[in-house]
mmCIF file of C-alpha atoms in Angstrom:
data_model
loop_
_atom_site.group_PDB
_atom_site.id
_atom_site.type_symbol
_atom_site.label_atom_id
_atom_site.label_comp_id
_atom_site.label_asym_id
_atom_site.label_seq_id
_atom_site.Cartn_x
_atom_site.Cartn_y
_atom_site.Cartn_z
ATOM 1 C CA UNK A 44 -11.313 46.163 13.111
ATOM 2 C CA UNK A 45 -11.345 49.534 14.271
ATOM 3 C CA UNK A 46 -14.442 48.461 16.319
ATOM 4 C CA UNK A 47 -13.051 45.060 17.459
ATOM 5 C CA UNK A 48 -9.889 47.030 19.040
ATOM 6 C CA UNK A 49 -12.534 49.803 20.965
ATOM 7 C CA UNK A 50 -14.129 46.837 22.172
ATOM 8 C CA UNK A 51 -10.816 45.435 23.226
ATOM 9 C CA UNK A 52 -9.886 48.574 24.770
ATOM 10 C CA UNK A 53 -12.962 49.332 26.517
ATOM 11 C CA UNK A 54 -12.929 45.937 27.839
ATOM 12 C CA UNK A 55 -9.535 46.039 29.594
ATOM 13 C CA UNK A 56 -9.440 46.802 33.332
ATOM 14 C CA UNK A 57 -7.877 50.194 32.693
ATOM 15 C CA UNK A 58 -9.757 50.958 29.482
ATOM 16 C CA UNK A 59 -6.505 51.413 27.782
ATOM 17 C CA UNK A 60 -4.264 48.911 26.057
ATOM 18 C CA UNK A 61 0.078 49.607 25.090
ATOM 19 C CA UNK A 62 0.812 50.597 21.470
ATOM 20 C CA UNK A 63 2.308 47.165 21.644
ATOM 21 C CA UNK A 64 -0.768 45.675 21.916
ATOM 22 C CA UNK A 65 -2.556 48.175 19.540
ATOM 23 C CA UNK A 66 -0.389 47.263 16.928
ATOM 24 C CA UNK A 67 -0.012 43.408 17.591
ATOM 25 C CA UNK A 68 -3.955 43.341 16.721
ATOM 26 C CA UNK A 69 -3.829 45.910 13.964
ATOM 27 C CA UNK A 70 -1.327 43.937 12.349
ATOM 28 C CA UNK A 71 -1.563 40.412 13.134
ATOM 29 C CA UNK A 72 -5.055 39.987 14.511
ATOM 30 C CA UNK A 73 -5.717 36.401 12.541
ATOM 31 C CA UNK A 74 -8.496 37.314 10.592
ATOM 32 C CA UNK A 75 -8.768 41.054 10.640
ATOM 33 C CA UNK A 76 -5.176 42.090 10.686
ATOM 34 C CA UNK A 77 -3.167 44.168 8.099
ATOM 35 C CA UNK A 78 -0.648 41.469 7.254
ATOM 36 C CA UNK A 79 -2.960 39.027 7.648
ATOM 37 C CA UNK A 80 -6.029 39.647 5.588
ATOM 38 C CA UNK A 81 -6.577 39.384 1.905
ATOM 39 C CA UNK A 82 -5.172 41.630 -0.776
ATOM 40 C CA UNK A 83 -1.880 42.985 -1.902
ATOM 41 C CA UNK A 84 0.203 44.806 0.522
ATOM 42 C CA UNK A 85 3.447 44.779 -1.084
ATOM 43 C CA UNK A 86 4.231 46.994 -4.799
ATOM 44 C CA UNK A 87 2.489 49.280 -6.671
ATOM 45 C CA UNK A 88 -1.407 47.977 -5.948
ATOM 46 C CA UNK A 89 -0.163 48.008 -2.097
ATOM 47 C CA UNK A 90 1.154 49.985 0.493
ATOM 48 C CA UNK A 91 5.041 49.844 0.271
ATOM 49 C CA UNK A 92 7.453 48.632 -1.422
ATOM 50 C CA UNK A 93 10.859 46.240 -0.200
ATOM 51 C CA UNK A 94 13.759 46.078 -2.080
ATOM 52 C CA UNK A 95 14.065 42.374 -2.068
ATOM 53 C CA UNK A 96 10.677 42.338 -4.683
ATOM 54 C CA UNK A 97 11.993 44.838 -6.443
ATOM 55 C CA UNK A 98 14.128 42.606 -9.042
ATOM 56 C CA UNK A 99 14.815 38.786 -9.017
ATOM 57 C CA UNK A 100 18.382 39.996 -8.954
ATOM 58 C CA UNK A 101 18.288 40.384 -5.075
ATOM 59 C CA UNK A 102 17.407 36.840 -4.486
ATOM 60 C CA UNK A 103 20.219 35.599 -7.209
ATOM 61 C CA UNK A 104 22.630 37.579 -5.713
ATOM 62 C CA UNK A 105 22.160 36.654 -2.325
ATOM 63 C CA UNK A 106 22.241 32.785 -3.393
ATOM 64 C CA UNK A 107 25.305 33.143 -5.383
ATOM 65 C CA UNK A 108 27.152 34.523 -2.129
ATOM 66 C CA UNK A 109 25.662 32.088 0.060
ATOM 67 C CA UNK A 110 26.828 29.146 -2.204
ATOM 68 C CA UNK A 111 30.348 30.321 -2.200
ATOM 69 C CA UNK A 112 30.359 30.272 1.893
ATOM 70 C CA UNK A 113 28.722 26.904 1.745
ATOM 71 C CA UNK A 114 31.996 25.421 -0.320
ATOM 72 C CA UNK A 115 34.519 27.601 1.579
ATOM 73 C CA UNK A 116 33.171 26.641 5.377
ATOM 74 C CA UNK A 117 31.541 23.389 4.898
ATOM 75 C CA UNK A 118 28.622 25.246 5.646
ATOM 76 C CA UNK A 119 24.922 23.297 5.266
ATOM 77 C CA UNK A 120 23.406 24.538 2.368
ATOM 78 C CA UNK A 121 19.916 25.115 3.816
ATOM 79 C CA UNK A 122 18.243 28.287 4.200
ATOM 80 C CA UNK A 123 15.024 30.056 6.597
ATOM 81 C CA UNK A 124 13.590 33.004 5.010
ATOM 82 C CA UNK A 125 11.371 34.644 7.766
ATOM 83 C CA UNK A 126 8.666 36.567 6.611
ATOM 84 C CA UNK A 127 8.895 35.647 3.552
ATOM 85 C CA UNK A 128 5.743 37.653 1.460
ATOM 86 C CA UNK A 129 5.120 37.235 -1.949
ATOM 87 C CA UNK A 130 7.840 34.269 -2.513
ATOM 88 C CA UNK A 131 10.015 36.524 -5.142
ATOM 89 C CA UNK A 132 13.099 36.341 -2.822
ATOM 90 C CA UNK A 133 12.504 32.655 -2.448
ATOM 91 C CA UNK A 134 12.559 31.967 -5.962
ATOM 92 C CA UNK A 135 14.838 33.674 -7.420
ATOM 93 C CA UNK A 136 17.074 32.351 -4.879
ATOM 94 C CA UNK A 137 16.156 28.468 -5.397
ATOM 95 C CA UNK A 138 16.323 29.193 -9.270
ATOM 96 C CA UNK A 139 19.726 30.648 -8.841
ATOM 97 C CA UNK A 140 20.814 28.291 -6.591
ATOM 98 C CA UNK A 141 19.876 24.965 -8.955
ATOM 99 C CA UNK A 142 21.674 26.928 -11.717
ATOM 100 C CA UNK A 143 25.111 26.740 -10.596
ATOM 101 C CA UNK A 144 25.302 24.248 -7.340
ATOM 102 C CA UNK A 145 24.778 20.831 -7.708
ATOM 103 C CA UNK A 146 24.114 20.347 -4.068
ATOM 104 C CA UNK A 147 20.372 20.125 -2.959
ATOM 105 C CA UNK A 148 18.829 23.296 -1.074
ATOM 106 C CA UNK A 149 16.529 23.069 1.840
ATOM 107 C CA UNK A 150 14.646 26.249 1.900
ATOM 108 C CA UNK A 151 11.690 26.910 4.340
ATOM 109 C CA UNK A 152 9.788 30.087 4.209
ATOM 110 C CA UNK A 153 8.645 31.352 7.334
ATOM 111 C CA UNK A 154 4.895 33.404 7.033
ATOM 112 C CA UNK A 155 2.539 33.939 9.436
ATOM 113 C CA UNK A 156 0.302 35.582 6.349
ATOM 114 C CA UNK A 157 -2.014 32.862 5.038
ATOM 115 C CA UNK A 158 -2.561 35.369 2.119
ATOM 116 C CA UNK A 159 1.184 35.493 1.598
ATOM 117 C CA UNK A 160 1.554 32.165 2.294
ATOM 118 C CA UNK A 161 -0.770 31.495 -0.681
ATOM 119 C CA UNK A 162 1.113 34.289 -3.180
ATOM 120 C CA UNK A 163 4.172 32.275 -2.091
ATOM 121 C CA UNK A 164 2.652 28.544 -3.234
ATOM 122 C CA UNK A 165 1.948 30.338 -6.612
ATOM 123 C CA UNK A 166 5.525 30.924 -7.563
ATOM 124 C CA UNK A 167 7.326 28.638 -5.449
ATOM 125 C CA UNK A 168 6.855 25.002 -5.591
ATOM 126 C CA UNK A 169 6.698 22.982 -2.443
ATOM 127 C CA UNK A 170 8.525 19.581 -1.930
ATOM 128 C CA UNK A 171 10.452 17.866 0.563
ATOM 129 C CA UNK A 172 13.625 19.881 0.166
ATOM 130 C CA UNK A 173 11.495 23.772 0.231
ATOM 131 C CA UNK A 174 8.801 24.229 2.560
ATOM 132 C CA UNK A 175 6.789 26.649 4.297
ATOM 133 C CA UNK A 176 5.689 27.197 7.977
ATOM 134 C CA UNK A 177 3.633 29.789 9.876
ATOM 135 C CA UNK A 178 6.144 30.113 12.674
ATOM 136 C CA UNK A 179 9.578 29.817 13.815
ATOM 137 C CA UNK A 180 8.555 27.442 16.632
ATOM 138 C CA UNK A 181 7.663 24.909 13.813
ATOM 139 C CA UNK A 182 11.446 24.639 13.061
ATOM 140 C CA UNK A 183 13.889 22.162 14.310
ATOM 141 C CA UNK A 184 16.872 23.720 14.793
ATOM 142 C CA UNK A 185 19.690 23.607 12.212
ATOM 143 C CA UNK A 186 22.783 24.445 10.240
ATOM 144 C CA UNK A 187 22.937 27.293 7.121
ATOM 145 C CA UNK A 188 21.337 30.946 6.839
ATOM 146 C CA UNK A 189 18.555 32.785 8.845
ATOM 147 C CA UNK A 190 17.491 35.705 6.259
ATOM 148 C CA UNK A 191 15.059 38.624 6.902
ATOM 149 C CA UNK A 192 14.296 41.801 4.676
ATOM 150 C CA UNK A 193 11.906 44.430 6.541
ATOM 151 C CA UNK A 194 10.881 42.087 9.810
ATOM 152 C CA UNK A 195 11.888 43.662 12.636
ATOM 153 C CA UNK A 196 10.723 47.242 11.638
ATOM 154 C CA UNK A 197 6.908 45.750 11.674
ATOM 155 C CA UNK A 198 7.176 44.437 15.195
ATOM 156 C CA UNK A 199 5.310 45.527 17.899
ATOM 157 C CA UNK A 200 6.595 48.383 19.706
ATOM 158 C CA UNK A 201 6.042 50.228 23.003
ATOM 159 C CA UNK A 202 6.175 54.141 23.192
ATOM 160 C CA UNK A 203 7.725 56.224 25.715
ATOM 161 C CA UNK A 204 7.880 59.596 26.431
ATOM 162 C CA UNK A 205 9.887 61.755 29.117
ATOM 163 C CA UNK A 206 7.334 64.606 30.241
ATOM 164 C CA UNK A 207 8.126 67.072 32.744
ATOM 165 C CA UNK A 208 6.986 64.453 35.921
ATOM 166 C CA UNK A 209 9.642 61.995 34.461
ATOM 167 C CA UNK A 210 9.049 59.001 31.918
ATOM 168 C CA UNK A 211 5.982 58.346 31.096
ATOM 169 C CA UNK A 212 4.280 54.929 28.754
ATOM 170 C CA UNK A 213 2.081 56.417 25.722
ATOM 171 C CA UNK A 214 -1.220 54.003 25.757
ATOM 172 C CA UNK A 215 -4.120 53.938 23.207
ATOM 173 C CA UNK A 216 -7.546 54.640 24.965
ATOM 174 C CA UNK A 217 -11.101 55.542 23.231
ATOM 175 C CA UNK A 218 -12.717 58.994 24.257
ATOM 176 C CA UNK A 219 -15.701 60.072 22.537
ATOM 177 C CA UNK A 220 -15.825 56.904 20.239
ATOM 178 C CA UNK A 221 -12.246 57.773 18.656
ATOM 179 C CA UNK A 222 -8.846 55.901 19.205
ATOM 180 C CA UNK A 223 -6.534 58.311 21.491
ATOM 181 C CA UNK A 224 -3.877 58.498 22.939
ATOM 182 C CA UNK A 225 -2.776 58.707 26.645
ATOM 183 C CA UNK A 226 0.156 58.597 28.662
ATOM 184 C CA UNK A 227 0.695 56.480 32.213
ATOM 185 C CA UNK A 228 3.789 57.323 34.551
ATOM 186 C CA UNK A 229 5.880 54.436 33.391
ATOM 187 C CA UNK A 230 6.564 51.146 35.182
ATOM 188 C CA UNK A 231 6.962 48.075 32.447
ATOM 189 C CA UNK A 232 10.239 46.475 33.883
ATOM 190 C CA UNK A 233 10.874 45.235 30.278
ATOM 191 C CA UNK A 234 11.383 48.771 28.832
ATOM 192 C CA UNK A 235 12.786 50.423 32.204
ATOM 193 C CA UNK A 236 15.518 47.434 31.700
ATOM 194 C CA UNK A 237 15.679 48.187 28.166
ATOM 195 C CA UNK A 238 16.614 51.975 28.341
ATOM 196 C CA UNK A 239 18.913 51.406 30.966
ATOM 197 C CA UNK A 240 21.138 48.728 29.296
ATOM 198 C CA UNK A 241 21.045 50.822 26.136
ATOM 199 C CA UNK A 242 22.018 53.916 28.295
ATOM 200 C CA UNK A 243 19.225 55.695 26.918
ATOM 201 C CA UNK A 244 18.720 59.446 28.100
ATOM 202 C CA UNK A 245 15.606 60.786 27.010
ATOM 203 C CA UNK A 246 15.112 64.788 26.590
ATOM 204 C CA UNK A 247 11.935 67.172 27.612
ATOM 205 C CA UNK A 248 9.301 65.970 25.809
ATOM 206 C CA UNK A 249 11.459 63.158 23.518
ATOM 207 C CA UNK A 250 9.279 60.348 22.621
ATOM 208 C CA UNK A 251 10.887 56.687 21.656
ATOM 209 C CA UNK A 252 9.913 52.945 20.649
ATOM 210 C CA UNK A 253 10.843 49.987 22.951
ATOM 211 C CA UNK A 254 11.156 47.288 20.653
ATOM 212 C CA UNK A 255 10.379 44.470 23.619
ATOM 213 C CA UNK A 256 9.340 42.022 20.568
ATOM 214 C CA UNK A 257 12.893 42.189 18.896
ATOM 215 C CA UNK A 258 14.591 40.868 22.286
ATOM 216 C CA UNK A 259 12.248 38.009 22.093
ATOM 217 C CA UNK A 260 12.842 37.449 18.142
ATOM 218 C CA UNK A 261 16.488 37.140 18.771
ATOM 219 C CA UNK A 262 16.116 34.616 21.106
ATOM 220 C CA UNK A 263 14.178 32.355 18.876
ATOM 221 C CA UNK A 264 16.726 33.017 16.012
ATOM 222 C CA UNK A 265 19.415 31.876 17.922
ATOM 223 C CA UNK A 266 17.282 29.028 19.213
ATOM 224 C CA UNK A 267 16.366 27.410 15.705
ATOM 225 C CA UNK A 268 20.501 28.268 14.237
ATOM 226 C CA UNK A 269 22.869 25.727 15.688
ATOM 227 C CA UNK A 270 25.458 27.049 13.631
ATOM 228 C CA UNK A 271 25.646 29.364 10.272
ATOM 229 C CA UNK A 272 24.713 33.239 9.442
ATOM 230 C CA UNK A 273 22.121 35.240 10.361
ATOM 231 C CA UNK A 274 21.497 38.363 7.312
ATOM 232 C CA UNK A 275 19.464 40.789 8.476
ATOM 233 C CA UNK A 276 18.018 43.772 6.173
ATOM 234 C CA UNK A 277 16.037 46.889 7.477
ATOM 235 C CA UNK A 278 15.963 50.533 8.191
ATOM 236 C CA UNK A 279 16.940 51.826 11.447
ATOM 237 C CA UNK A 280 19.469 54.215 13.788
ATOM 238 C CA UNK A 281 22.287 53.267 16.008
ATOM 239 C CA UNK A 282 21.756 54.994 19.485
ATOM 240 C CA UNK A 283 24.015 58.142 18.510
ATOM 241 C CA UNK A 284 21.428 58.676 15.800
ATOM 242 C CA UNK A 285 18.568 58.355 18.115
ATOM 243 C CA UNK A 286 19.809 61.258 20.138
ATOM 244 C CA UNK A 287 19.751 63.444 17.191
ATOM 245 C CA UNK A 288 17.233 66.396 17.238
ATOM 246 C CA UNK A 289 15.323 65.208 14.416
ATOM 247 C CA UNK A 290 14.544 61.826 16.171
ATOM 248 C CA UNK A 291 12.941 63.371 19.333
ATOM 249 C CA UNK A 292 9.070 62.521 17.760
ATOM 250 C CA UNK A 293 10.351 58.683 17.450
ATOM 251 C CA UNK A 294 9.754 57.080 14.558
ATOM 252 C CA UNK A 295 6.401 55.157 14.521
ATOM 253 C CA UNK A 296 4.483 55.497 11.363
ATOM 254 C CA UNK A 297 2.309 54.462 9.292
ATOM 255 C CA UNK A 298 2.047 53.310 5.485
ATOM 256 C CA UNK A 299 -1.351 53.638 3.433
ATOM 257 C CA UNK A 300 -1.646 53.464 -0.357
ATOM 258 C CA UNK A 301 2.001 54.831 -0.572
ATOM 259 C CA UNK A 302 1.405 57.933 1.748
ATOM 260 C CA UNK A 303 3.111 58.015 4.528
ATOM 261 C CA UNK A 304 0.763 58.696 7.499
ATOM 262 C CA UNK A 305 2.066 60.109 11.195
ATOM 263 C CA UNK A 306 -0.832 59.191 13.120
ATOM 264 C CA UNK A 307 -0.668 55.183 12.921
ATOM 265 C CA UNK A 308 -3.912 54.953 15.115
ATOM 266 C CA UNK A 309 -5.876 55.481 11.993
ATOM 267 C CA UNK A 310 -7.223 52.906 9.205
ATOM 268 C CA UNK A 311 -5.933 50.119 11.805
ATOM 269 C CA UNK A 312 -6.266 46.560 9.966
ATOM 270 C CA UNK A 313 -5.570 48.639 6.928
ATOM 271 C CA UNK A 314 -2.333 50.413 6.689
ATOM 272 C CA UNK A 315 1.019 48.907 7.438
ATOM 273 C CA UNK A 316 3.017 50.407 10.931
ATOM 274 C CA UNK A 317 6.561 50.468 10.965
ATOM 275 C CA UNK A 318 9.000 51.855 13.422
ATOM 276 C CA UNK A 319 12.829 51.907 12.768
ATOM 277 C CA UNK A 320 15.236 49.649 14.465
ATOM 278 C CA UNK A 321 17.280 49.988 17.319
ATOM 279 C CA UNK A 322 20.452 48.825 15.549
ATOM 280 C CA UNK A 323 22.797 49.072 18.666
ATOM 281 C CA UNK A 324 20.163 46.687 20.915
ATOM 282 C CA UNK A 325 20.061 44.333 17.650
ATOM 283 C CA UNK A 326 23.788 43.439 17.981
ATOM 284 C CA UNK A 327 24.049 43.865 21.628
ATOM 285 C CA UNK A 328 20.945 41.375 22.367
ATOM 286 C CA UNK A 329 22.455 38.887 19.348
ATOM 287 C CA UNK A 330 25.579 38.819 21.531
ATOM 288 C CA UNK A 331 23.902 37.936 24.770
ATOM 289 C CA UNK A 332 22.045 35.339 22.705
ATOM 290 C CA UNK A 333 24.935 33.583 21.361
ATOM 291 C CA UNK A 334 24.767 35.319 17.851
ATOM 292 C CA UNK A 335 28.244 37.155 17.011
ATOM 293 C CA UNK A 336 28.707 40.356 15.054
ATOM 294 C CA UNK A 337 30.464 40.449 12.207
ATOM 295 C CA UNK A 338 29.417 43.672 10.030
ATOM 296 C CA UNK A 339 26.790 46.077 9.675
ATOM 297 C CA UNK A 340 26.746 48.148 6.415
ATOM 298 C CA UNK A 341 24.792 49.713 3.991
ATOM 299 C CA UNK A 342 22.781 47.602 1.761
ATOM 300 C CA UNK A 343 24.631 49.001 -1.441
ATOM 301 C CA UNK A 344 27.915 48.427 0.173
ATOM 302 C CA UNK A 345 26.706 44.436 0.813
ATOM 303 C CA UNK A 346 26.160 43.703 -2.507
ATOM 304 C CA UNK A 347 29.412 45.796 -4.121
ATOM 305 C CA UNK A 348 31.081 43.455 -1.587
ATOM 306 C CA UNK A 349 29.387 40.287 -3.268
ATOM 307 C CA UNK A 350 30.636 41.153 -6.725
ATOM 308 C CA UNK A 351 27.393 42.638 -7.974
ATOM 309 C CA UNK A 352 29.457 44.929 -10.336
ATOM 310 C CA UNK A 353 30.429 41.614 -12.326
ATOM 311 C CA UNK A 354 26.748 41.284 -13.390
ATOM 312 C CA UNK A 355 27.052 44.658 -14.966
ATOM 313 C CA UNK A 356 26.553 44.259 -18.886
ATOM 314 C CA UNK A 357 29.035 46.646 -19.765
ATOM 315 C CA UNK A 358 27.667 46.904 -23.881
ATOM 316 C CA UNK A 359 24.838 49.068 -25.105
ATOM 317 C CA UNK A 360 21.815 48.054 -25.599
ATOM 318 C CA UNK A 361 19.189 50.008 -27.062
ATOM 319 C CA UNK A 362 16.211 48.059 -26.432
ATOM 320 C CA UNK A 363 15.252 49.668 -22.850
ATOM 321 C CA UNK A 364 12.726 46.490 -22.488
ATOM 322 C CA UNK A 365 15.208 43.585 -23.254
ATOM 323 C CA UNK A 366 16.322 41.392 -20.428
ATOM 324 C CA UNK A 367 20.116 42.995 -20.480
ATOM 325 C CA UNK A 368 18.688 46.460 -19.734
ATOM 326 C CA UNK A 369 15.842 45.549 -17.097
ATOM 327 C CA UNK A 370 18.940 43.570 -14.974
ATOM 328 C CA UNK A 371 21.487 46.683 -15.903
ATOM 329 C CA UNK A 372 18.695 49.029 -14.421
ATOM 330 C CA UNK A 373 17.799 46.510 -11.406
ATOM 331 C CA UNK A 374 21.792 46.377 -10.679
ATOM 332 C CA UNK A 375 22.081 50.075 -10.677
ATOM 333 C CA UNK A 376 18.728 50.825 -8.595
ATOM 334 C CA UNK A 377 20.716 48.366 -5.726
ATOM 335 C CA UNK A 378 23.892 50.521 -5.404
ATOM 336 C CA UNK A 379 22.982 53.919 -6.647
ATOM 337 C CA UNK A 380 22.630 57.047 -4.069
ATOM 338 C CA UNK A 381 19.186 57.785 -5.798
ATOM 339 C CA UNK A 382 17.966 54.615 -4.903
ATOM 340 C CA UNK A 383 16.389 52.724 -1.764
ATOM 341 C CA UNK A 384 19.805 50.621 -1.032
ATOM 342 C CA UNK A 385 21.566 53.383 0.872
ATOM 343 C CA UNK A 386 18.145 53.656 3.356
ATOM 344 C CA UNK A 387 18.813 50.117 4.314
ATOM 345 C CA UNK A 388 21.238 48.706 6.626
ATOM 346 C CA UNK A 389 22.800 45.001 6.307
ATOM 347 C CA UNK A 390 23.466 42.856 9.510
ATOM 348 C CA UNK A 391 25.830 39.912 9.142
ATOM 349 C CA UNK A 392 25.722 38.171 12.643
ATOM 350 C CA UNK A 393 27.341 34.443 12.778
ATOM 351 C CA UNK A 394 27.229 31.392 15.442
ATOM 352 C CA UNK A 395 29.361 28.635 15.836
ATOM 353 C CA UNK A 396 31.368 29.617 12.441
ATOM 354 C CA UNK A 397 34.125 32.287 13.439
ATOM 355 C CA UNK A 398 36.255 31.518 9.967
ATOM 356 C CA UNK A 399 33.621 33.045 8.292
ATOM 357 C CA UNK A 400 33.781 36.059 10.022
ATOM 358 C CA UNK A 401 37.398 36.464 9.741
ATOM 359 C CA UNK A 402 36.686 35.537 5.814
ATOM 360 C CA UNK A 403 34.191 38.053 5.254
ATOM 361 C CA UNK A 404 36.089 41.317 7.453
ATOM 362 C CA UNK A 405 39.801 40.068 5.394
ATOM 363 C CA UNK A 406 37.771 40.479 2.028
ATOM 364 C CA UNK A 407 36.681 43.889 2.499
#
């Protein structure tokens, strides 16, 4: 994959490509991109963990909550999970729904990776109610729930840095057969507009990632959702947090065999690449696209709000391997400060369902 990217760069007119183009190739090349090729990415044998794949409890809790929303607000029982990964969340969601709800659930998994689509088929039975597509463009607009977990952080981003002579875009080039960074004066109008709209003032030598692809995703979400809820789970920063001195180097990083790699030009096609989400921009662009902001809260706060403590078994079980003990540990992992949940944020948006927003905020 590295040689292929070098050939692309050397064949380009300027002998360089943007970081966004590099990330697109490294992660999503149809044959050799990290997410597209064969091989485990999530879990102990992969490169990273996601909270929705740690326990079946995650999917079952969201299913119970969505079931209540459907009953209370007359919303269609339809779910679209974007970036469905191994299918574990979908499996637990569907199983929980079928145990408690009499109305049939329509569930669509959107997954670009052939490898992950294969894993999903091993977990989830596809039928007239449960489907699998490779992109949002294949979906007809629907009412219901749009869910994603750690999707936005994996989108390609541009990189910008303020130098002594103004703003520069950081590009990827090849020098002496090595992938290297080069900087050119910033001319990309989409990046300039983003910085202006978000009122970003970079300090000297500060760099930041610009999520042009995120804006395209938000438009796609709004196109496909006629009425319902968007539930987005990810890690990121507000504009105020981006301005803190500790963020001056940006957030772009790689994960390779559970080790964080600062230089994302290493191991292209074999390493996950991620950057923190611009939360304020996500909300702002959502509002412009017709997705009304409802709430943003830590993932542990979200699970507490939807009643996860009701699932906790009070009586002591001396067997640490019993289903009850494992379930209690899963609950604690989703709400304890030492777990992964406090690092993630849940963003709730609605379209055409203002009564949901009122009910949610009143229940907190």
